[in-house]
C-alpha positions in Angstrom: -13.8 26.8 47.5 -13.5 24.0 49.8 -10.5 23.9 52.4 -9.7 20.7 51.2 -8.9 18.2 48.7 -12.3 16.7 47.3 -12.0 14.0 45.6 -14.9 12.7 43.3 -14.8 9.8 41.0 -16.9 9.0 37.9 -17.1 8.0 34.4 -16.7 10.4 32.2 -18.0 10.1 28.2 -16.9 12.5 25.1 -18.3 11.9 21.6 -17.1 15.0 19.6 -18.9 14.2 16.1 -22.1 14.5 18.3 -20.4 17.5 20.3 -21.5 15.5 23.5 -20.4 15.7 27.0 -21.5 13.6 30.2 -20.3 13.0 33.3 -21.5 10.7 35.9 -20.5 11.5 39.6 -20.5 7.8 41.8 -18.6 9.6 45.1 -19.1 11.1 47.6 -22.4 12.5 46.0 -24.4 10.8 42.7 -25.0 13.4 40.6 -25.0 13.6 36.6 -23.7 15.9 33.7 -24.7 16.0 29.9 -23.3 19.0 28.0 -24.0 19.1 24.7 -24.3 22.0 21.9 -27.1 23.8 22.8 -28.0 22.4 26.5 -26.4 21.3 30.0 -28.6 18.6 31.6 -28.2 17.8 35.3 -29.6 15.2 38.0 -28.2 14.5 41.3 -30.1 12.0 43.3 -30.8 15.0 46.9 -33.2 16.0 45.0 -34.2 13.5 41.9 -34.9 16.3 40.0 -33.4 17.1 36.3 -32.8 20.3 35.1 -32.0 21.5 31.8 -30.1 24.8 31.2 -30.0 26.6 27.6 -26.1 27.1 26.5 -27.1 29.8 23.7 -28.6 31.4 26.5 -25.9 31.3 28.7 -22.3 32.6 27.6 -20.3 30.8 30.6 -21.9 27.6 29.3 -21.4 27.6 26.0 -17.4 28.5 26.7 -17.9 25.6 29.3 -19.2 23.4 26.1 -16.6 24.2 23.8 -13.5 24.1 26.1 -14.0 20.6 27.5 -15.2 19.3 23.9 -11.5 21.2 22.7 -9.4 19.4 25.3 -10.9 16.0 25.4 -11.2 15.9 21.9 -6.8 16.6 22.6 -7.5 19.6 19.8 -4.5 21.2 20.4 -4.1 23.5 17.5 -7.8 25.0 18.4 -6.8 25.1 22.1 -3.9 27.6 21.0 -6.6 30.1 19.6 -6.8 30.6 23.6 -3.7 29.6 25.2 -0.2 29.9 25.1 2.4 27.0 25.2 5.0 27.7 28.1 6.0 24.4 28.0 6.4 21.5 25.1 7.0 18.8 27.2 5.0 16.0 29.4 3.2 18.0 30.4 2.4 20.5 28.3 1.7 23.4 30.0 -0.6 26.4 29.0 -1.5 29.5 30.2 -4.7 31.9 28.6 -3.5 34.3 26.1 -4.4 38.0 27.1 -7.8 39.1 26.7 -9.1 35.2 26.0 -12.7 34.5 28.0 -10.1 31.9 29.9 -7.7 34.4 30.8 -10.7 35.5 33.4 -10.6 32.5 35.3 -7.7 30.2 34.2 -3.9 30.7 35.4 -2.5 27.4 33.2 -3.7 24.4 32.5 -1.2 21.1 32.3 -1.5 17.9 30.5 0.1 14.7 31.6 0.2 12.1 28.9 0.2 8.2 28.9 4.5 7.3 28.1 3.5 6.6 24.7 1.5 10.1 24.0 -1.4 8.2 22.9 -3.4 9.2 25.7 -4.4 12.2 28.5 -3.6 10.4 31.6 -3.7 13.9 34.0 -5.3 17.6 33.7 -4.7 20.4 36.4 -6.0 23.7 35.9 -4.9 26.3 38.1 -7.6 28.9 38.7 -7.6 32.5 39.5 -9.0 32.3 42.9 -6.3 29.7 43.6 -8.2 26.9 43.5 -6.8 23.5 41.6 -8.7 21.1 39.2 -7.1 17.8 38.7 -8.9 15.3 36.6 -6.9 11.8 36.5 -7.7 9.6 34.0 -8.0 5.8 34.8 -9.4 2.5 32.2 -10.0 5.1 29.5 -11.2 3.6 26.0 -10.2 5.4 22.8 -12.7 6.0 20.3 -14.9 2.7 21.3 -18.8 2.8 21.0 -20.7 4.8 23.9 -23.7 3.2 24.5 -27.0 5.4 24.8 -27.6 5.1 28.1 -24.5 7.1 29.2 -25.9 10.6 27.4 -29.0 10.1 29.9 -28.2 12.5 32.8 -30.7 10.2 35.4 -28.2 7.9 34.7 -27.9 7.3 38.4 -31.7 6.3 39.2 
């Protein structure tokens, strides 16, 4: 939307046995995220207020919900329910396989890994309107214990 890069940084948090989400905006703006299975939190510190938005209530939501618990959690093999593999290598590229909700929205998605696979280091969807996602991943931690306070979305306060 914007006619330029924007460039926001963050921590981001995944706990997939908990099917939880959150992400916590630092720059330009402080704002914070908390998906999980049946509610997207928010809070950005304009307003200090935190809203809470059913997913079951809410079909672009709950597609939201399950597509970034698919790819963080790196579940391929569910991801090709959706997508198609045009490309087996680093990266591995996808597109949305006809009549898929992503196929509305989504022209491919990539995924750079770390050299020794073990990790996503990049991911750049390419929308429909044109627009480009890229989410770079920097000091991630595999697996290690989240701490509560992270799935808070006033996080920022």
């Amino acid at each position: 939307s914007f006619g330029f890069p924007l460039v926001i940084t963050g921590v981001m948090c995944a706990d997939h046995a908990k099917n939880l989400f959150a992400w916590h905006v630092k720059s330009p703006m402080v704002y914070s995220c908390i998906i999980s299975a049946d509610k997207l939190t928010q809070w950005d510190s304009d307003t200090g207020k935190t809203v809470e938005v059913s997913v079951s209530r809410n079909p672009a939501l709950k597609l939201l919900s399950e597509t970034l618990s698919t790819l963080f959690a790196g579940n391929f093999p569910k991801l090709l329910t959706s997508f198609e593999v045009i490309k087996e290598a680093n990266p591995l590229e996808l597109v949305p396989r006809s009549g898929s909700a992503a196929a509305g929205f989504i022209s491919g998605i990539a995924f750079k890994f770390t050299d020794d696979l073990s990790q996503i280091k990049e991911i750049t969807m390419n929308e429909k309107s044109g627009d480009v996602t890229r989410i770079s991943f920097s000091n991630s931690h595999l697996n290690a214990p989240i701490e509560n306070f992270w799935w808070k979305a006033e996080q920022g306060k």
